[in-house]
mmCIF file of C-alpha atoms and ligand atoms in Angstrom:
data_model
loop_
_atom_site.group_PDB
_atom_site.id
_atom_site.type_symbol
_atom_site.label_atom_id
_atom_site.label_comp_id
_atom_site.label_asym_id
_atom_site.label_seq_id
_atom_site.Cartn_x
_atom_site.Cartn_y
_atom_site.Cartn_z
ATOM 1 C CA MET A 22 -18.110 -9.376 10.609
ATOM 2 C CA SER A 23 -17.824 -13.131 10.551
ATOM 3 C CA THR A 24 -17.171 -14.452 14.060
ATOM 4 C CA THR A 25 -16.766 -12.646 17.357
ATOM 5 C CA GLY A 26 -13.112 -11.778 17.114
ATOM 6 C CA VAL A 27 -9.678 -12.974 16.243
ATOM 7 C CA GLY A 28 -6.723 -13.892 18.416
ATOM 8 C CA LEU A 29 -3.788 -16.273 18.359
ATOM 9 C CA GLN A 30 -6.140 -19.229 18.959
ATOM 10 C CA GLU A 31 -8.171 -18.428 15.811
ATOM 11 C CA VAL A 32 -4.964 -17.955 13.820
ATOM 12 C CA ARG A 33 -3.677 -21.358 14.947
ATOM 13 C CA ALA A 34 -7.033 -22.969 14.104
ATOM 14 C CA ALA A 35 -6.922 -21.312 10.698
ATOM 15 C CA TYR A 36 -3.479 -22.794 10.084
ATOM 16 C CA GLN A 37 -4.745 -26.307 10.825
ATOM 17 C CA ARG A 38 -7.648 -25.729 8.445
ATOM 18 C CA ILE A 39 -5.731 -24.311 5.468
ATOM 19 C CA GLN A 40 -2.289 -25.892 5.775
ATOM 20 C CA GLY A 41 -2.910 -28.539 3.110
ATOM 21 C CA TRP A 42 -4.099 -25.937 0.594
ATOM 22 C CA ILE A 43 -1.435 -23.239 0.824
ATOM 23 C CA HIS A 44 2.343 -23.073 0.440
ATOM 24 C CA ARG A 45 4.713 -22.546 3.321
ATOM 25 C CA THR A 46 6.517 -19.672 1.628
ATOM 26 C CA PRO A 47 10.296 -19.253 1.946
ATOM 27 C CA VAL A 48 12.010 -16.511 3.964
ATOM 28 C CA PHE A 49 14.834 -14.817 2.042
ATOM 29 C CA THR A 50 17.763 -12.712 3.219
ATOM 30 C CA ASN A 51 19.921 -10.299 1.236
ATOM 31 C CA GLU A 52 23.387 -9.146 2.318
ATOM 32 C CA GLY A 53 23.303 -6.107 0.030
ATOM 33 C CA LEU A 54 20.078 -4.827 1.558
ATOM 34 C CA ASN A 55 21.339 -5.610 5.070
ATOM 35 C CA ASN A 56 24.386 -3.447 4.374
ATOM 36 C CA LEU A 57 22.307 -0.654 2.857
ATOM 37 C CA SER A 58 19.829 -0.564 5.746
ATOM 38 C CA GLY A 59 22.181 -1.399 8.610
ATOM 39 C CA ARG A 60 19.624 -4.011 9.701
ATOM 40 C CA LYS A 61 19.205 -7.746 9.396
ATOM 41 C CA LEU A 62 16.265 -8.096 7.022
ATOM 42 C CA PHE A 63 14.056 -11.092 6.299
ATOM 43 C CA PHE A 64 11.581 -11.260 3.425
ATOM 44 C CA LYS A 65 8.596 -13.599 3.581
ATOM 45 C CA ALA A 66 7.994 -14.344 -0.099
ATOM 46 C CA GLU A 67 4.207 -14.405 -0.182
ATOM 47 C CA ASN A 68 4.390 -13.586 -3.892
ATOM 48 C CA LEU A 69 5.190 -17.301 -4.195
ATOM 49 C CA GLN A 70 1.971 -18.176 -2.357
ATOM 50 C CA LYS A 71 -0.850 -20.088 -4.130
ATOM 51 C CA THR A 72 -2.666 -17.634 -6.465
ATOM 52 C CA GLY A 73 0.312 -15.245 -6.232
ATOM 53 C CA ALA A 74 -0.473 -13.482 -2.951
ATOM 54 C CA PHE A 75 -0.960 -14.131 0.772
ATOM 55 C CA LYS A 76 -4.683 -13.681 0.124
ATOM 56 C CA ALA A 77 -5.058 -17.429 -0.417
ATOM 57 C CA ARG A 78 -4.596 -17.884 3.352
ATOM 58 C CA GLY A 79 -7.510 -15.700 4.470
ATOM 59 C CA ALA A 80 -9.753 -16.728 1.601
ATOM 60 C CA CYS A 81 -9.254 -20.448 2.278
ATOM 61 C CA ASN A 82 -9.972 -20.008 5.971
ATOM 62 C CA ALA A 83 -13.148 -17.986 5.404
ATOM 63 C CA VAL A 84 -14.484 -20.111 2.524
ATOM 64 C CA PHE A 85 -13.723 -23.450 4.231
ATOM 65 C CA LEU A 86 -15.480 -22.187 7.379
ATOM 66 C CA GLU A 87 -18.495 -21.158 5.288
ATOM 67 C CA LYS A 88 -18.639 -24.716 3.908
ATOM 68 C CA GLU A 89 -18.241 -26.208 7.426
ATOM 69 C CA LYS A 90 -21.013 -23.977 8.760
ATOM 70 C CA ASN A 91 -23.331 -24.540 5.821
ATOM 71 C CA PRO A 92 -22.529 -27.678 3.777
ATOM 72 C CA LYS A 93 -25.371 -26.799 1.350
ATOM 73 C CA SER A 94 -24.139 -23.228 0.924
ATOM 74 C CA PRO A 95 -25.123 -21.659 -2.444
ATOM 75 C CA GLY A 96 -21.574 -20.369 -2.630
ATOM 76 C CA VAL A 97 -19.539 -17.257 -2.013
ATOM 77 C CA VAL A 98 -19.214 -13.805 -3.529
ATOM 78 C CA THR A 99 -16.623 -11.099 -3.080
ATOM 79 C CA HIS A 100 -15.347 -7.842 -4.479
ATOM 80 C CA SER A 101 -11.683 -7.258 -5.082
ATOM 81 C CA SER A 102 -9.332 -5.499 -7.474
ATOM 82 C CA GLY A 103 -7.736 -8.846 -8.075
ATOM 83 C CA ASN A 104 -5.668 -10.689 -5.507
ATOM 84 C CA HIS A 105 -8.468 -11.447 -3.048
ATOM 85 C CA GLY A 106 -10.770 -12.246 -5.956
ATOM 86 C CA GLN A 107 -8.333 -14.832 -7.294
ATOM 87 C CA ALA A 108 -7.859 -16.228 -3.800
ATOM 88 C CA VAL A 109 -11.599 -16.617 -3.140
ATOM 89 C CA ALA A 110 -12.050 -18.206 -6.555
ATOM 90 C CA TYR A 111 -9.254 -20.659 -5.696
ATOM 91 C CA ALA A 112 -10.655 -21.383 -2.223
ATOM 92 C CA ALA A 113 -14.164 -21.914 -3.611
ATOM 93 C CA LYS A 114 -12.777 -24.343 -6.158
ATOM 94 C CA CYS A 115 -10.983 -26.262 -3.381
ATOM 95 C CA ALA A 116 -14.182 -26.310 -1.300
ATOM 96 C CA GLY A 117 -16.381 -27.212 -4.282
ATOM 97 C CA LEU A 118 -18.527 -24.063 -3.922
ATOM 98 C CA PRO A 119 -19.865 -21.748 -6.661
ATOM 99 C CA CYS A 120 -18.228 -18.314 -6.619
ATOM 100 C CA SER A 121 -18.790 -14.820 -8.064
ATOM 101 C CA VAL A 122 -16.115 -12.121 -8.033
ATOM 102 C CA VAL A 123 -16.872 -8.419 -8.592
ATOM 103 C CA VAL A 124 -13.903 -6.461 -9.980
ATOM 104 C CA PRO A 125 -13.611 -2.820 -11.030
ATOM 105 C CA LYS A 126 -13.383 -2.150 -14.788
ATOM 106 C CA GLY A 127 -9.683 -1.861 -15.684
ATOM 107 C CA THR A 128 -8.514 -4.711 -13.435
ATOM 108 C CA PRO A 129 -5.398 -6.263 -15.069
ATOM 109 C CA LYS A 130 -6.377 -8.971 -17.559
ATOM 110 C CA VAL A 131 -4.023 -11.485 -16.001
ATOM 111 C CA LYS A 132 -5.953 -11.266 -12.699
ATOM 112 C CA CYS A 133 -9.327 -11.528 -14.465
ATOM 113 C CA ASP A 134 -8.137 -14.568 -16.435
ATOM 114 C CA ALA A 135 -6.965 -16.268 -13.246
ATOM 115 C CA ILE A 136 -10.355 -15.731 -11.578
ATOM 116 C CA VAL A 137 -12.162 -17.232 -14.569
ATOM 117 C CA ASN A 138 -9.683 -20.114 -14.790
ATOM 118 C CA TYR A 139 -10.481 -21.054 -11.184
ATOM 119 C CA GLY A 140 -14.069 -21.468 -12.363
ATOM 120 C CA ALA A 141 -15.591 -18.331 -10.825
ATOM 121 C CA GLU A 142 -18.081 -15.963 -12.430
ATOM 122 C CA LEU A 143 -16.492 -12.542 -13.128
ATOM 123 C CA VAL A 144 -18.688 -9.441 -12.747
ATOM 124 C CA PHE A 145 -17.409 -5.956 -13.686
ATOM 125 C CA CYS A 146 -18.442 -2.781 -11.863
ATOM 126 C CA GLU A 147 -17.552 0.916 -11.948
ATOM 127 C CA PRO A 148 -14.114 1.609 -10.403
ATOM 128 C CA SER A 149 -15.259 3.015 -7.065
ATOM 129 C CA PRO A 150 -15.382 1.440 -3.601
ATOM 130 C CA ALA A 151 -19.127 2.159 -3.358
ATOM 131 C CA ALA A 152 -19.942 0.525 -6.715
ATOM 132 C CA ARG A 153 -18.149 -2.719 -6.018
ATOM 133 C CA LYS A 154 -19.707 -3.037 -2.583
ATOM 134 C CA GLU A 155 -23.167 -2.415 -4.036
ATOM 135 C CA VAL A 156 -22.840 -4.951 -6.872
ATOM 136 C CA CYS A 157 -21.479 -7.553 -4.443
ATOM 137 C CA ALA A 158 -24.432 -6.999 -2.100
ATOM 138 C CA GLN A 159 -26.882 -7.326 -5.011
ATOM 139 C CA ILE A 160 -25.419 -10.707 -5.998
ATOM 140 C CA ALA A 161 -25.526 -11.914 -2.392
ATOM 141 C CA GLU A 162 -29.146 -10.818 -2.111
ATOM 142 C CA ALA A 163 -30.193 -12.480 -5.376
ATOM 143 C CA THR A 164 -28.314 -15.783 -4.915
ATOM 144 C CA GLY A 165 -27.877 -16.284 -1.177
ATOM 145 C CA LYS A 166 -24.101 -16.477 -1.616
ATOM 146 C CA ALA A 167 -22.058 -15.540 1.443
ATOM 147 C CA ILE A 168 -19.998 -12.373 1.131
ATOM 148 C CA ILE A 169 -16.292 -12.964 1.788
ATOM 149 C CA HIS A 170 -15.075 -9.450 2.399
ATOM 150 C CA PRO A 171 -11.409 -8.839 1.471
ATOM 151 C CA PHE A 172 -10.440 -7.586 4.932
ATOM 152 C CA ASP A 173 -13.468 -6.728 7.094
ATOM 153 C CA ASN A 174 -13.906 -10.362 8.125
ATOM 154 C CA TYR A 175 -12.383 -12.045 11.206
ATOM 155 C CA ASN A 176 -11.934 -15.372 9.421
ATOM 156 C CA VAL A 177 -9.992 -13.662 6.640
ATOM 157 C CA MET A 178 -7.842 -11.871 9.235
ATOM 158 C CA ALA A 179 -7.141 -15.154 11.057
ATOM 159 C CA GLY A 180 -6.003 -16.741 7.794
ATOM 160 C CA GLN A 181 -3.667 -13.835 6.991
ATOM 161 C CA GLY A 182 -2.240 -14.118 10.522
ATOM 162 C CA THR A 183 -0.777 -17.511 9.626
ATOM 163 C CA ILE A 184 2.002 -15.591 7.837
ATOM 164 C CA ALA A 185 3.273 -14.557 11.274
ATOM 165 C CA LEU A 186 3.059 -18.126 12.620
ATOM 166 C CA GLU A 187 5.418 -19.328 9.905
ATOM 167 C CA LEU A 188 7.688 -16.288 10.015
ATOM 168 C CA LEU A 189 8.153 -16.279 13.793
ATOM 169 C CA GLU A 190 8.715 -20.010 13.821
ATOM 170 C CA GLU A 191 11.578 -19.484 11.395
ATOM 171 C CA VAL A 192 12.923 -16.204 12.855
ATOM 172 C CA PRO A 193 11.569 -16.091 16.455
ATOM 173 C CA ASP A 194 13.487 -13.046 17.728
ATOM 174 C CA LEU A 195 12.401 -10.467 15.152
ATOM 175 C CA ASP A 196 12.358 -6.850 16.426
ATOM 176 C CA ALA A 197 9.686 -5.738 13.984
ATOM 177 C CA ILE A 198 7.473 -6.846 11.124
ATOM 178 C CA LEU A 199 6.589 -4.379 8.345
ATOM 179 C CA VAL A 200 3.260 -5.090 6.650
ATOM 180 C CA PRO A 201 1.920 -3.339 3.515
ATOM 181 C CA ILE A 202 -1.586 -2.177 4.448
ATOM 182 C CA SER A 203 -4.694 -1.653 2.390
ATOM 183 C CA GLY A 204 -7.911 -2.585 4.178
ATOM 184 C CA GLY A 205 -5.944 -3.893 7.144
ATOM 185 C CA GLY A 206 -6.841 -7.594 7.164
ATOM 186 C CA MET A 207 -3.261 -8.796 6.862
ATOM 187 C CA THR A 208 -1.967 -6.264 9.392
ATOM 188 C CA SER A 209 -4.673 -7.246 11.919
ATOM 189 C CA GLY A 210 -4.009 -10.976 11.581
ATOM 190 C CA ILE A 211 -0.247 -10.539 11.800
ATOM 191 C CA ALA A 212 -0.585 -8.142 14.745
ATOM 192 C CA VAL A 213 -2.677 -10.489 16.912
ATOM 193 C CA ALA A 214 -0.538 -13.520 16.092
ATOM 194 C CA THR A 215 2.684 -11.608 16.746
ATOM 195 C CA HIS A 216 1.372 -10.149 19.990
ATOM 196 C CA GLY A 217 0.547 -13.668 21.176
ATOM 197 C CA LEU A 218 3.838 -15.241 20.097
ATOM 198 C CA ASN A 219 6.382 -12.503 20.706
ATOM 199 C CA PRO A 220 4.941 -9.401 22.412
ATOM 200 C CA ASP A 221 8.304 -7.624 22.083
ATOM 201 C CA CYS A 222 8.101 -7.710 18.304
ATOM 202 C CA ARG A 223 6.536 -4.529 16.895
ATOM 203 C CA VAL A 224 4.228 -4.554 13.881
ATOM 204 C CA TYR A 225 4.313 -1.551 11.534
ATOM 205 C CA ALA A 226 1.675 -0.894 8.868
ATOM 206 C CA VAL A 227 3.296 0.549 5.739
ATOM 207 C CA GLU A 228 0.877 2.651 3.695
ATOM 208 C CA PRO A 229 1.023 4.357 0.284
ATOM 209 C CA PHE A 230 1.050 8.156 0.224
ATOM 210 C CA GLY A 231 -2.455 9.607 0.633
ATOM 211 C CA LYS A 232 -3.827 6.851 2.835
ATOM 212 C CA GLU A 233 -5.799 7.772 5.898
ATOM 213 C CA LEU A 234 -3.680 6.317 8.710
ATOM 214 C CA GLN A 235 -0.944 8.958 8.933
ATOM 215 C CA ARG A 236 -3.419 11.826 8.528
ATOM 216 C CA SER A 237 -5.794 10.280 11.065
ATOM 217 C CA LEU A 238 -3.059 9.828 13.653
ATOM 218 C CA GLU A 239 -1.875 13.412 13.152
ATOM 219 C CA ASN A 240 -5.422 14.776 13.454
ATOM 220 C CA LYS A 241 -6.487 12.344 16.210
ATOM 221 C CA LYS A 242 -9.644 11.401 14.253
ATOM 222 C CA ARG A 243 -10.346 9.324 11.165
ATOM 223 C CA MET A 244 -9.643 11.324 8.012
ATOM 224 C CA TRP A 245 -10.943 10.046 4.704
ATOM 225 C CA ASP A 246 -12.355 11.613 1.580
ATOM 226 C CA ASN A 247 -16.111 11.443 1.140
ATOM 227 C CA PRO A 248 -16.915 9.725 -1.149
ATOM 228 C CA PRO A 249 -13.867 7.489 -0.633
ATOM 229 C CA ARG A 250 -11.418 7.280 -3.530
ATOM 230 C CA PHE A 251 -8.729 4.899 -4.715
ATOM 231 C CA LEU A 252 -5.131 6.043 -4.159
ATOM 232 C CA GLU A 253 -2.787 6.819 -7.051
ATOM 233 C CA THR A 254 0.029 4.331 -6.491
ATOM 234 C CA ILE A 255 1.978 1.812 -8.531
ATOM 235 C CA ALA A 256 1.156 -0.698 -5.763
ATOM 236 C CA ASP A 257 -2.126 -1.556 -7.484
ATOM 237 C CA ALA A 258 -3.193 -4.061 -4.810
ATOM 238 C CA ILE A 259 -3.258 -1.479 -2.001
ATOM 239 C CA ARG A 260 -5.190 1.448 -3.475
ATOM 240 C CA THR A 261 -7.937 1.471 -0.824
ATOM 241 C CA GLN A 262 -7.759 4.735 1.099
ATOM 242 C CA GLN A 263 -9.452 3.488 4.259
ATOM 243 C CA VAL A 264 -8.637 0.742 6.653
ATOM 244 C CA ARG A 265 -11.867 -1.158 7.228
ATOM 245 C CA GLU A 266 -14.942 0.423 5.678
ATOM 246 C CA ALA A 267 -15.562 4.121 5.188
ATOM 247 C CA GLY A 268 -18.639 5.426 6.937
ATOM 248 C CA ASN A 269 -19.309 2.295 8.992
HETATM 249 C C1 PLP B 447 -0.195 -7.906 -2.643
HETATM 250 C C2 PLP B 447 -0.960 -7.251 -1.526
HETATM 251 N N1 PLP B 447 -0.267 -6.700 -0.504
HETATM 252 C C3 PLP B 447 -0.913 -6.113 0.528
HETATM 253 C C4 PLP B 447 -2.298 -6.017 0.558
HETATM 254 C C5 PLP B 447 -2.956 -5.384 1.753
HETATM 255 O O1 PLP B 447 -3.768 -6.289 2.461
HETATM 256 P P1 PLP B 447 -4.941 -5.790 3.434
HETATM 257 O O2 PLP B 447 -6.056 -5.279 2.572
HETATM 258 O O3 PLP B 447 -5.333 -6.993 4.195
HETATM 259 O O4 PLP B 447 -4.369 -4.695 4.280
HETATM 260 C C6 PLP B 447 -3.040 -6.538 -0.496
HETATM 261 C C7 PLP B 447 -4.506 -6.421 -0.502
HETATM 262 O O5 PLP B 447 -5.156 -6.548 -1.499
HETATM 263 C C8 PLP B 447 -2.370 -7.202 -1.563
HETATM 264 O O6 PLP B 447 -3.044 -7.780 -2.561
#
């Protein structure tokens, strides 16, 4: 873990730090979907974010903090099936730091090309959570680069929480925010920011079928496969079965 925790204060500080490097994404509404759902829905279009995903927020916060902490840093390294990898590559380029990104074989070419185009070194590994973690650790050990974990990092969480700052500024009286969850970094950041800004607003984590959360809640203990596996889902960015790390 990076710092000692994350709360609204860290999310606000993250926003100050990254604001000039990310987009304030638009919030869309849709009458048809409102009618279908019987709710008033708002969509925060993070697909229009720098690098194509909200991940630019957390990556910028964590990488810029690494540079602040260690101006002579040898750089950063991460493992990611794509979106976080692109985001760290982008953040490292903005910060002027060398970067390596470990991706599982089979990662869509468009994501690999983006990582390379941001100037990062691309390293392929076997498509398993254990393999990518191991290769990332080896690079960190050999080069001294700081590991920017995709979600198990308070600075990343604080950056992702800036989504809620913008959303609640625009729509302050939301009843609930639905967040697609993989490792849980975005959900954590949004949850702490939302709790601080509007404690009446509920935050729901939305998971693909086969993920551990539902099973764990039903069984009142954490339920994951050992060794952990990637989920079969068309949502290729959220295939991680566990929130946080398995076995830690
Ligand atoms: C597009 C997209 N949505 C949602 C998520 C889930 O984010 P987290 O791992 O922080 O839960 C990811 C993570 O890679 C993603 O890329």
